[in-house]
Structure formats: C-alpha cells, structure tokens
Amino acid sequence: MHKLEKYQVIDVSDFDLDIIMAVCGESDRNLELIGSKLGCRVYLEDDFIKTSREDTVARISDIIKAFVSVYHDKGTLDYEDVTAIVVNQAETGFYKEPIISAAGSRKFYLRTRGQKALYDAFRTHDITIVTGPAGTGKTFLAVVFACDMLRKGKVRKIIVTRPVVEAGESLGFLPGDLKEKVDPYLRPIYDSFDAIFGNGSVERLMEKGVIEIAPLAYMRGRTLNDAVVILDEAQNTTGMQMKMFLTRMGFNSRMIITGDVTQIDLPSHKTSGLKKAIQIVQGIEEIAVVEMHRDDVVRHPVVQKIIEAYEAEE
C-alpha cells in the first residue's frame, strides 16, 4: 500500500464524473496512451490516478491538468486533443478560441506550435510555402484559413489546384471524362471543405463559382484576384509550373503552397518545382517559408511511429 501511495499522481475525488470519464477516456484509452508514451502503467484506482513509475508523476500531472483545462474550454475532450497533448505536447492555450466554427457546431483548433506558426504566416504574408510530412495539417489549415477569409468577406472566392501526376496508374486508362479522371486526386480537398461547410457543400459552392477546384494546368494564363489560392501537393510541380503558378498572383489575394518533399512522384530526371522555389524566394519579405515536422503530426499515434520508423530507415 505504501508503494502505491508513493506513486499517486492526482486526486480526482473532487472531479465531476463527466470530467473523470473524459480524462480517462473510453476503456481508459487516454490513460493507456499516456502510459505508452512515457513507458509506464497509468491507471485510476480509488480516488487517484496513479503511475507505476515515480519519475513520471510530474509529467502525468501536467497532462491530466491539460486535459481538464481543455475540457473546461471546449466542453469536450476528443481523442485528437488527447493525442496532441500527450504526443505533441500541445499548449492548452490553443483551445481558448477555435480558429473556425464549422457545420454542426463543430469547432477546429490549432494543436501544435508548428500549426500556430503556420497559421500566423497565413495571416501575415501574401504567399506562404509550407512543407512537411502527412498529418501535420498543412492542407486542411490552408482550407480553414481560406474559408475564414471567404466568410469574413475578405475575398470573393477560393481556388484550389494541384498537379496531376500519374503515380503507378495512367490517367488515360481511368474511366470517365477529365473531371472524373482527376477527381480522385482532389478528393482530400473536397473532404476538407465538407468538414467545414457540411457534406455536399463543395458542389453547391462550385456551381456558384465561389469555390474552384481544378488541375494546375488550368491556371495558365490567368490572373487570380480577390481569392485565396491553394496549390496542394506542390512537390510534384516542375520548375516551370511553379513559376507559372507564382506569377498568377493577383490583387487582394493570398497564395498558399503546400507539399512534402519526401513524397515526390516526378520522374527522377526532373527537379521538384517546390524545392527550387524555396531556394529562389528565400529573402522575399512577403513570402513565408514554413517547415512542419513529425512533432506536428496530429493523427492516430501509430502514424507518428510509422514516420519515425521510416526516417530511421532512411
């Protein structure tokens, strides 16, 4: 009994039952995630959350307090929040105010320091170039920012584009017309808009000309005014395509360029336009270059482990 007392982390006897349930998670999965991250057993016993390792008491106490703080700010504690706090060491201050409220009263929050730095860059620069691994929120945060600008009347439309690069399957052999051929490549973008505006919203807004989603080749020859323009999967642009895109910049517009330079699908003899652009535009004050890292990956915890394993192999 003395040993258990020694490893008590926090007294929950004054916590409401809903807070205890939120903190522990379904079948105690939140406590299990903490234990997995810190290499110990974390469990609820009597009126205490306890740990099997004394050297983890302070860290677990901070995590539990963060859980409670987020619960009070949001009224909920999602597993995404739990993952961000435990794995990414997200700051609870991010949860004081959502960056946008979506359909169905859903709210979206910044969850890592890298995400905050990226969103600040969107707000303060005409062009933002962001690189980093999948799961860091690059594209989704770009869409959120664009939707916020549109809702506030700061722009008239949102344009999203990406290069269509055949990776293992030829477009010519896919069924349907051009739209049906490229839509699978653009599906992540549709999903992001649906998460904010509700299912089926993209098609309605596209019919009104408020949202445009198209392959990068469709941008040639245009000047893009009064818009937030997002170039996704930019690692698969050529140097000429990237130059073409950057020079489409119009008045009262913002450009956001996202990509992952470790996932280039171009033929080996071609240089990524994203990598070249980063070298060329460094020092232009209106352009921000932001690099996201694996610490900013807010997905199922196993995703970060997979990224770490691949990085170790490479």
mmCIF file of C-alpha atoms in Angstrom:
data_model
loop_
_atom_site.group_PDB
_atom_site.id
_atom_site.type_symbol
_atom_site.label_atom_id
_atom_site.label_comp_id
_atom_site.label_asym_id
_atom_site.label_seq_id
_atom_site.Cartn_x
_atom_site.Cartn_y
_atom_site.Cartn_z
ATOM 1 C CA MET A 1 0.000 0.000 0.000
ATOM 2 C CA HIS A 2 2.854 2.337 0.797
ATOM 3 C CA LYS A 3 4.302 1.821 -2.695
ATOM 4 C CA LEU A 4 1.023 2.793 -4.387
ATOM 5 C CA GLU A 5 0.727 5.913 -2.239
ATOM 6 C CA LYS A 6 4.223 6.891 -3.336
ATOM 7 C CA TYR A 7 3.160 6.945 -6.996
ATOM 8 C CA GLN A 8 -0.123 8.798 -6.689
ATOM 9 C CA VAL A 9 -0.361 11.418 -9.418
ATOM 10 C CA ILE A 10 -3.521 13.403 -8.785
ATOM 11 C CA ASP A 11 -6.563 13.236 -6.515
ATOM 12 C CA VAL A 12 -9.751 13.136 -8.615
ATOM 13 C CA SER A 13 -12.204 12.873 -5.717
ATOM 14 C CA ASP A 14 -13.378 16.456 -6.340
ATOM 15 C CA PHE A 15 -13.766 15.947 -10.092
ATOM 16 C CA ASP A 16 -17.238 15.638 -11.603
ATOM 17 C CA LEU A 17 -17.939 12.207 -13.044
ATOM 18 C CA ASP A 18 -18.086 13.571 -16.612
ATOM 19 C CA ILE A 19 -14.620 15.082 -16.218
ATOM 20 C CA ILE A 20 -13.210 11.811 -14.863
ATOM 21 C CA MET A 21 -14.726 9.930 -17.803
ATOM 22 C CA ALA A 22 -13.332 12.457 -20.264
ATOM 23 C CA VAL A 23 -9.874 12.370 -18.681
ATOM 24 C CA CYS A 24 -9.663 8.562 -18.615
ATOM 25 C CA GLY A 25 -11.311 8.035 -21.989
ATOM 26 C CA GLU A 26 -13.338 5.109 -23.240
ATOM 27 C CA SER A 27 -11.992 1.928 -21.613
ATOM 28 C CA ASP A 28 -9.212 4.097 -20.122
ATOM 29 C CA ARG A 29 -7.606 4.557 -23.539
ATOM 30 C CA ASN A 30 -6.402 8.061 -22.678
ATOM 31 C CA LEU A 31 -4.520 6.748 -19.659
ATOM 32 C CA GLU A 32 -3.151 3.899 -21.773
ATOM 33 C CA LEU A 33 -1.845 6.411 -24.339
ATOM 34 C CA ILE A 34 -0.059 8.334 -21.589
ATOM 35 C CA GLY A 35 1.482 5.109 -20.306
ATOM 36 C CA SER A 36 2.559 4.064 -23.807
ATOM 37 C CA LYS A 37 4.241 7.424 -24.389
ATOM 38 C CA LEU A 38 6.009 7.541 -21.021
ATOM 39 C CA GLY A 39 6.797 3.855 -20.651
ATOM 40 C CA CYS A 40 4.763 3.165 -17.533
ATOM 41 C CA ARG A 41 1.371 1.983 -16.358
ATOM 42 C CA VAL A 42 -1.173 4.757 -15.698
ATOM 43 C CA TYR A 43 -4.468 3.798 -14.081
ATOM 44 C CA LEU A 44 -7.392 5.026 -11.995
ATOM 45 C CA GLU A 45 -7.671 3.462 -8.540
ATOM 46 C CA ASP A 46 -9.912 4.646 -5.709
ATOM 47 C CA ASP A 47 -9.818 8.463 -5.905
ATOM 48 C CA PHE A 48 -6.409 8.727 -7.538
ATOM 49 C CA ILE A 49 -4.816 8.491 -10.940
ATOM 50 C CA LYS A 50 -1.621 6.544 -10.326
ATOM 51 C CA THR A 51 1.539 5.550 -12.153
ATOM 52 C CA SER A 52 3.951 2.659 -11.897
ATOM 53 C CA ARG A 53 6.993 4.950 -12.191
ATOM 54 C CA GLU A 54 7.757 7.699 -9.748
ATOM 55 C CA ASP A 55 9.761 9.735 -12.262
ATOM 56 C CA THR A 56 6.632 10.191 -14.421
ATOM 57 C CA VAL A 57 4.440 11.724 -11.697
ATOM 58 C CA ALA A 58 5.104 15.379 -12.584
ATOM 59 C CA ARG A 59 4.646 14.878 -16.335
ATOM 60 C CA ILE A 60 1.422 12.904 -15.929
ATOM 61 C CA SER A 61 0.091 15.510 -13.516
ATOM 62 C CA ASP A 62 0.714 18.213 -16.141
ATOM 63 C CA ILE A 63 -1.038 16.118 -18.789
ATOM 64 C CA ILE A 64 -4.113 15.496 -16.630
ATOM 65 C CA LYS A 65 -4.334 19.191 -15.773
ATOM 66 C CA ALA A 66 -4.130 19.962 -19.502
ATOM 67 C CA PHE A 67 -6.964 17.503 -20.180
ATOM 68 C CA VAL A 68 -9.128 19.234 -17.587
ATOM 69 C CA SER A 69 -8.277 22.689 -18.949
ATOM 70 C CA VAL A 70 -9.237 21.699 -22.493
ATOM 71 C CA TYR A 71 -12.442 20.082 -21.267
ATOM 72 C CA HIS A 72 -13.439 23.308 -19.493
ATOM 73 C CA ASP A 73 -12.584 25.429 -22.555
ATOM 74 C CA LYS A 74 -14.302 23.222 -25.152
ATOM 75 C CA GLY A 75 -16.865 21.300 -23.158
ATOM 76 C CA THR A 76 -15.409 18.126 -24.671
ATOM 77 C CA LEU A 77 -12.109 16.266 -24.810
ATOM 78 C CA ASP A 78 -11.641 14.488 -28.145
ATOM 79 C CA TYR A 79 -9.073 11.762 -28.738
ATOM 80 C CA GLU A 80 -7.434 14.165 -31.208
ATOM 81 C CA ASP A 81 -6.985 16.604 -28.312
ATOM 82 C CA VAL A 82 -5.595 13.847 -26.118
ATOM 83 C CA THR A 83 -3.136 12.794 -28.806
ATOM 84 C CA ALA A 84 -1.999 16.380 -29.369
ATOM 85 C CA ILE A 85 -1.393 16.932 -25.654
ATOM 86 C CA VAL A 86 0.324 13.611 -24.952
ATOM 87 C CA VAL A 87 2.253 13.074 -28.178
ATOM 88 C CA ASN A 88 2.733 16.615 -29.492
ATOM 89 C CA GLN A 89 2.792 18.424 -26.130
ATOM 90 C CA ALA A 90 0.223 20.906 -27.421
ATOM 91 C CA GLU A 91 -0.311 24.046 -25.380
ATOM 92 C CA THR A 92 -3.753 24.284 -23.802
ATOM 93 C CA GLY A 93 -3.890 27.970 -24.638
ATOM 94 C CA PHE A 94 -4.608 26.966 -28.233
ATOM 95 C CA TYR A 95 -8.045 25.794 -27.092
ATOM 96 C CA LYS A 96 -9.197 29.144 -25.732
ATOM 97 C CA GLU A 97 -10.576 30.136 -29.118
ATOM 98 C CA PRO A 98 -11.301 27.998 -32.209
ATOM 99 C CA ILE A 99 -9.834 29.160 -35.490
ATOM 100 C CA ILE A 100 -13.171 28.432 -37.171
ATOM 101 C CA SER A 101 -16.613 27.052 -36.338
ATOM 102 C CA ALA A 102 -17.882 24.532 -38.854
ATOM 103 C CA ALA A 103 -21.134 22.856 -39.811
ATOM 104 C CA GLY A 104 -22.941 21.100 -36.988
ATOM 105 C CA SER A 105 -21.407 23.347 -34.329
ATOM 106 C CA ARG A 106 -18.056 21.611 -34.783
ATOM 107 C CA LYS A 107 -15.033 23.747 -33.948
ATOM 108 C CA PHE A 108 -11.455 23.470 -35.140
ATOM 109 C CA TYR A 109 -8.413 24.350 -33.084
ATOM 110 C CA LEU A 110 -4.684 24.684 -33.596
ATOM 111 C CA ARG A 111 -2.968 21.838 -31.766
ATOM 112 C CA THR A 112 0.810 22.271 -32.089
ATOM 113 C CA ARG A 113 3.362 25.079 -32.067
ATOM 114 C CA GLY A 114 4.107 24.344 -35.708
ATOM 115 C CA GLN A 115 0.432 24.701 -36.637
ATOM 116 C CA LYS A 116 0.264 28.036 -34.826
ATOM 117 C CA ALA A 117 3.384 29.295 -36.624
ATOM 118 C CA LEU A 118 1.873 28.215 -39.935
ATOM 119 C CA TYR A 119 -1.484 29.870 -39.316
ATOM 120 C CA ASP A 120 0.262 33.086 -38.221
ATOM 121 C CA ALA A 121 2.182 33.004 -41.514
ATOM 122 C CA PHE A 122 -1.091 32.727 -43.459
ATOM 123 C CA ARG A 123 -2.360 35.834 -41.685
ATOM 124 C CA THR A 124 0.737 37.972 -42.164
ATOM 125 C CA HIS A 125 2.142 37.068 -45.598
ATOM 126 C CA ASP A 126 0.900 37.331 -49.161
ATOM 127 C CA ILE A 127 2.375 33.941 -50.044
ATOM 128 C CA THR A 128 3.086 31.048 -47.692
ATOM 129 C CA ILE A 129 5.070 27.974 -48.714
ATOM 130 C CA VAL A 130 4.761 25.095 -46.251
ATOM 131 C CA THR A 131 6.471 21.712 -46.327
ATOM 132 C CA GLY A 132 6.259 18.742 -44.007
ATOM 133 C CA PRO A 133 5.015 15.177 -43.582
ATOM 134 C CA ALA A 134 1.445 13.959 -43.922
ATOM 135 C CA GLY A 135 -0.754 14.534 -40.897
ATOM 136 C CA THR A 136 0.650 17.919 -39.896
ATOM 137 C CA GLY A 137 -2.448 19.734 -41.137
ATOM 138 C CA LYS A 138 -0.841 21.668 -43.998
ATOM 139 C CA THR A 139 -3.669 21.370 -46.495
ATOM 140 C CA PHE A 140 -6.514 21.348 -44.008
ATOM 141 C CA LEU A 141 -5.312 24.518 -42.248
ATOM 142 C CA ALA A 142 -4.920 26.184 -45.643
ATOM 143 C CA VAL A 143 -8.548 25.352 -46.435
ATOM 144 C CA VAL A 144 -9.663 26.553 -42.983
ATOM 145 C CA PHE A 145 -7.870 29.875 -43.482
ATOM 146 C CA ALA A 146 -9.380 30.266 -46.954
ATOM 147 C CA CYS A 147 -12.885 29.550 -45.640
ATOM 148 C CA ASP A 148 -12.413 32.069 -42.834
ATOM 149 C CA MET A 149 -11.312 34.739 -45.325
ATOM 150 C CA LEU A 150 -14.325 33.954 -47.508
ATOM 151 C CA ARG A 151 -16.798 34.080 -44.617
ATOM 152 C CA LYS A 152 -15.429 37.437 -43.483
ATOM 153 C CA GLY A 153 -15.819 38.888 -46.969
ATOM 154 C CA LYS A 154 -12.091 39.499 -47.400
ATOM 155 C CA VAL A 155 -12.002 37.509 -50.655
ATOM 156 C CA ARG A 156 -14.656 36.557 -53.211
ATOM 157 C CA LYS A 157 -13.574 33.028 -53.984
ATOM 158 C CA ILE A 158 -11.320 30.109 -53.118
ATOM 159 C CA ILE A 159 -9.259 28.374 -55.791
ATOM 160 C CA VAL A 160 -7.599 25.042 -55.072
ATOM 161 C CA THR A 161 -5.304 23.354 -57.540
ATOM 162 C CA ARG A 162 -2.740 20.600 -57.673
ATOM 163 C CA PRO A 163 -0.572 18.970 -60.307
ATOM 164 C CA VAL A 164 -1.964 15.723 -61.635
ATOM 165 C CA VAL A 165 0.971 13.339 -61.616
ATOM 166 C CA GLU A 166 0.470 9.726 -62.573
ATOM 167 C CA ALA A 167 1.882 7.604 -59.760
ATOM 168 C CA GLY A 168 1.633 3.986 -60.781
ATOM 169 C CA GLU A 169 -1.512 4.282 -62.927
ATOM 170 C CA SER A 170 -2.076 6.116 -66.170
ATOM 171 C CA LEU A 171 -4.882 8.664 -66.275
ATOM 172 C CA GLY A 172 -5.667 7.580 -69.803
ATOM 173 C CA PHE A 173 -6.823 4.193 -68.582
ATOM 174 C CA LEU A 174 -9.093 5.552 -65.858
ATOM 175 C CA PRO A 175 -12.805 5.623 -66.775
ATOM 176 C CA GLY A 176 -14.842 8.788 -67.424
ATOM 177 C CA ASP A 177 -14.256 12.338 -68.654
ATOM 178 C CA LEU A 178 -11.450 14.628 -67.440
ATOM 179 C CA LYS A 179 -13.305 15.661 -64.265
ATOM 180 C CA GLU A 180 -13.941 12.050 -63.362
ATOM 181 C CA LYS A 181 -10.300 11.212 -64.022
ATOM 182 C CA VAL A 182 -8.850 13.950 -61.789
ATOM 183 C CA ASP A 183 -11.463 13.969 -59.004
ATOM 184 C CA PRO A 184 -9.771 11.105 -57.122
ATOM 185 C CA TYR A 185 -6.632 13.228 -56.934
ATOM 186 C CA LEU A 186 -8.637 16.126 -55.488
ATOM 187 C CA ARG A 187 -10.744 14.076 -53.048
ATOM 188 C CA PRO A 188 -8.779 15.201 -49.946
ATOM 189 C CA ILE A 189 -9.643 18.791 -50.831
ATOM 190 C CA TYR A 190 -13.352 18.009 -51.152
ATOM 191 C CA ASP A 191 -13.219 16.255 -47.776
ATOM 192 C CA SER A 192 -11.654 19.316 -46.131
ATOM 193 C CA PHE A 193 -14.374 21.629 -47.431
ATOM 194 C CA ASP A 194 -17.100 19.177 -46.426
ATOM 195 C CA ALA A 195 -15.695 19.076 -42.883
ATOM 196 C CA ILE A 196 -16.179 22.847 -42.625
ATOM 197 C CA PHE A 197 -19.289 23.567 -44.693
ATOM 198 C CA GLY A 198 -21.063 20.215 -44.435
ATOM 199 C CA ASN A 199 -21.461 17.266 -46.796
ATOM 200 C CA GLY A 200 -22.253 18.176 -50.376
ATOM 201 C CA SER A 201 -21.339 21.815 -49.873
ATOM 202 C CA VAL A 202 -18.455 21.822 -52.336
ATOM 203 C CA GLU A 203 -20.634 21.039 -55.330
ATOM 204 C CA ARG A 204 -23.102 23.825 -54.445
ATOM 205 C CA LEU A 205 -20.365 26.390 -53.916
ATOM 206 C CA MET A 206 -18.635 25.308 -57.112
ATOM 207 C CA GLU A 207 -21.874 25.815 -59.032
ATOM 208 C CA LYS A 208 -21.974 29.381 -57.698
ATOM 209 C CA GLY A 209 -18.350 29.961 -58.670
ATOM 210 C CA VAL A 210 -17.327 30.594 -55.050
ATOM 211 C CA ILE A 211 -15.043 27.556 -54.925
ATOM 212 C CA GLU A 212 -12.988 26.360 -57.858
ATOM 213 C CA ILE A 213 -11.054 23.086 -57.767
ATOM 214 C CA ALA A 214 -9.010 22.252 -60.831
ATOM 215 C CA PRO A 215 -5.752 20.732 -62.087
ATOM 216 C CA LEU A 216 -2.758 23.069 -62.126
ATOM 217 C CA ALA A 217 -2.691 23.191 -65.938
ATOM 218 C CA TYR A 218 -5.970 25.170 -65.800
ATOM 219 C CA MET A 219 -4.205 28.092 -64.050
ATOM 220 C CA ARG A 220 -2.063 29.027 -67.037
ATOM 221 C CA GLY A 221 -2.788 32.471 -68.478
ATOM 222 C CA ARG A 222 -4.984 33.618 -65.591
ATOM 223 C CA THR A 223 -4.593 36.442 -63.064
ATOM 224 C CA LEU A 224 -6.166 35.453 -59.762
ATOM 225 C CA ASN A 225 -7.651 38.472 -57.958
ATOM 226 C CA ASP A 226 -9.712 38.633 -54.724
ATOM 227 C CA ALA A 227 -9.041 35.000 -53.903
ATOM 228 C CA VAL A 228 -7.234 32.612 -51.631
ATOM 229 C CA VAL A 229 -5.369 30.302 -53.999
ATOM 230 C CA ILE A 230 -4.069 26.991 -52.656
ATOM 231 C CA LEU A 231 -1.569 24.841 -54.536
ATOM 232 C CA ASP A 232 -1.556 21.404 -52.932
ATOM 233 C CA GLU A 233 0.958 18.562 -53.479
ATOM 234 C CA ALA A 234 3.362 21.159 -54.849
ATOM 235 C CA GLN A 235 6.325 18.784 -54.597
ATOM 236 C CA ASN A 236 5.055 17.312 -57.873
ATOM 237 C CA THR A 237 5.291 20.556 -59.828
ATOM 238 C CA THR A 238 8.090 21.192 -62.281
ATOM 239 C CA GLY A 239 10.132 24.378 -62.091
ATOM 240 C CA MET A 240 8.183 25.934 -64.964
ATOM 241 C CA GLN A 241 4.827 25.004 -63.425
ATOM 242 C CA MET A 242 5.780 26.581 -60.112
ATOM 243 C CA LYS A 243 6.964 29.783 -61.799
ATOM 244 C CA MET A 244 3.718 29.878 -63.779
ATOM 245 C CA PHE A 245 1.664 29.474 -60.619
ATOM 246 C CA LEU A 246 3.513 32.087 -58.559
ATOM 247 C CA THR A 247 3.144 34.662 -61.316
ATOM 248 C CA ARG A 248 -0.662 34.200 -61.327
ATOM 249 C CA MET A 249 -0.759 36.229 -58.076
ATOM 250 C CA GLY A 250 -3.426 38.931 -58.289
ATOM 251 C CA PHE A 251 -4.522 41.920 -56.239
ATOM 252 C CA ASN A 252 -6.162 41.312 -52.852
ATOM 253 C CA SER A 253 -5.184 37.652 -52.963
ATOM 254 C CA ARG A 254 -3.286 35.177 -50.827
ATOM 255 C CA MET A 255 -1.399 32.174 -52.086
ATOM 256 C CA ILE A 256 -0.668 29.048 -50.051
ATOM 257 C CA ILE A 257 1.634 26.354 -51.400
ATOM 258 C CA THR A 258 1.802 23.006 -49.608
ATOM 259 C CA GLY A 259 3.897 19.919 -50.195
ATOM 260 C CA ASP A 260 6.011 17.116 -48.796
ATOM 261 C CA VAL A 261 9.466 16.959 -50.395
ATOM 262 C CA THR A 262 9.874 13.338 -49.257
ATOM 263 C CA GLN A 263 6.910 12.265 -51.432
ATOM 264 C CA ILE A 264 7.933 13.383 -54.928
ATOM 265 C CA ASP A 265 6.304 11.408 -57.765
ATOM 266 C CA LEU A 266 8.056 13.186 -60.631
ATOM 267 C CA PRO A 267 10.361 11.236 -62.949
ATOM 268 C CA SER A 268 13.849 11.012 -61.451
ATOM 269 C CA HIS A 269 15.375 13.343 -64.050
ATOM 270 C CA LYS A 270 13.038 16.228 -63.104
ATOM 271 C CA THR A 271 13.671 18.613 -60.210
ATOM 272 C CA SER A 272 10.749 19.447 -57.928
ATOM 273 C CA GLY A 273 9.474 22.961 -58.530
ATOM 274 C CA LEU A 274 8.711 23.232 -54.815
ATOM 275 C CA LYS A 275 12.308 22.574 -53.776
ATOM 276 C CA LYS A 276 13.587 25.018 -56.391
ATOM 277 C CA ALA A 277 11.093 27.729 -55.428
ATOM 278 C CA ILE A 278 12.086 27.569 -51.764
ATOM 279 C CA GLN A 279 15.683 28.267 -52.756
ATOM 280 C CA ILE A 280 14.753 31.109 -55.112
ATOM 281 C CA VAL A 281 12.239 33.074 -52.997
ATOM 282 C CA GLN A 282 14.152 32.999 -49.723
ATOM 283 C CA GLY A 283 14.539 36.593 -48.593
ATOM 284 C CA ILE A 284 11.377 37.993 -50.213
ATOM 285 C CA GLU A 285 9.654 39.520 -47.186
ATOM 286 C CA GLU A 286 6.115 38.992 -48.463
ATOM 287 C CA ILE A 287 6.730 35.242 -48.707
ATOM 288 C CA ALA A 288 6.867 32.961 -45.656
ATOM 289 C CA VAL A 289 8.536 29.554 -45.835
ATOM 290 C CA VAL A 290 7.373 27.255 -43.027
ATOM 291 C CA GLU A 291 8.616 23.735 -42.347
ATOM 292 C CA MET A 292 6.430 21.374 -40.353
ATOM 293 C CA HIS A 293 7.926 18.414 -38.512
ATOM 294 C CA ARG A 294 6.881 14.994 -37.239
ATOM 295 C CA ASP A 295 6.140 16.625 -33.853
ATOM 296 C CA ASP A 296 3.276 18.406 -35.649
ATOM 297 C CA VAL A 297 1.655 15.178 -36.854
ATOM 298 C CA VAL A 298 -1.773 15.062 -35.213
ATOM 299 C CA ARG A 299 -3.146 11.707 -36.264
ATOM 300 C CA HIS A 300 -3.511 8.325 -34.670
ATOM 301 C CA PRO A 301 -0.351 7.835 -32.528
ATOM 302 C CA VAL A 302 0.779 4.931 -34.705
ATOM 303 C CA VAL A 303 1.153 7.334 -37.667
ATOM 304 C CA GLN A 304 3.913 9.220 -35.884
ATOM 305 C CA LYS A 305 5.622 5.920 -35.056
ATOM 306 C CA ILE A 306 5.462 4.947 -38.730
ATOM 307 C CA ILE A 307 7.017 8.290 -39.751
ATOM 308 C CA GLU A 308 9.767 7.823 -37.152
ATOM 309 C CA ALA A 309 10.438 4.283 -38.400
ATOM 310 C CA TYR A 310 10.754 5.417 -41.999
ATOM 311 C CA GLU A 311 13.020 8.297 -41.014
ATOM 312 C CA ALA A 312 15.258 5.863 -39.129
ATOM 313 C CA GLU A 313 15.394 3.567 -42.159
ATOM 314 C CA GLU A 314 16.268 6.434 -44.500
#
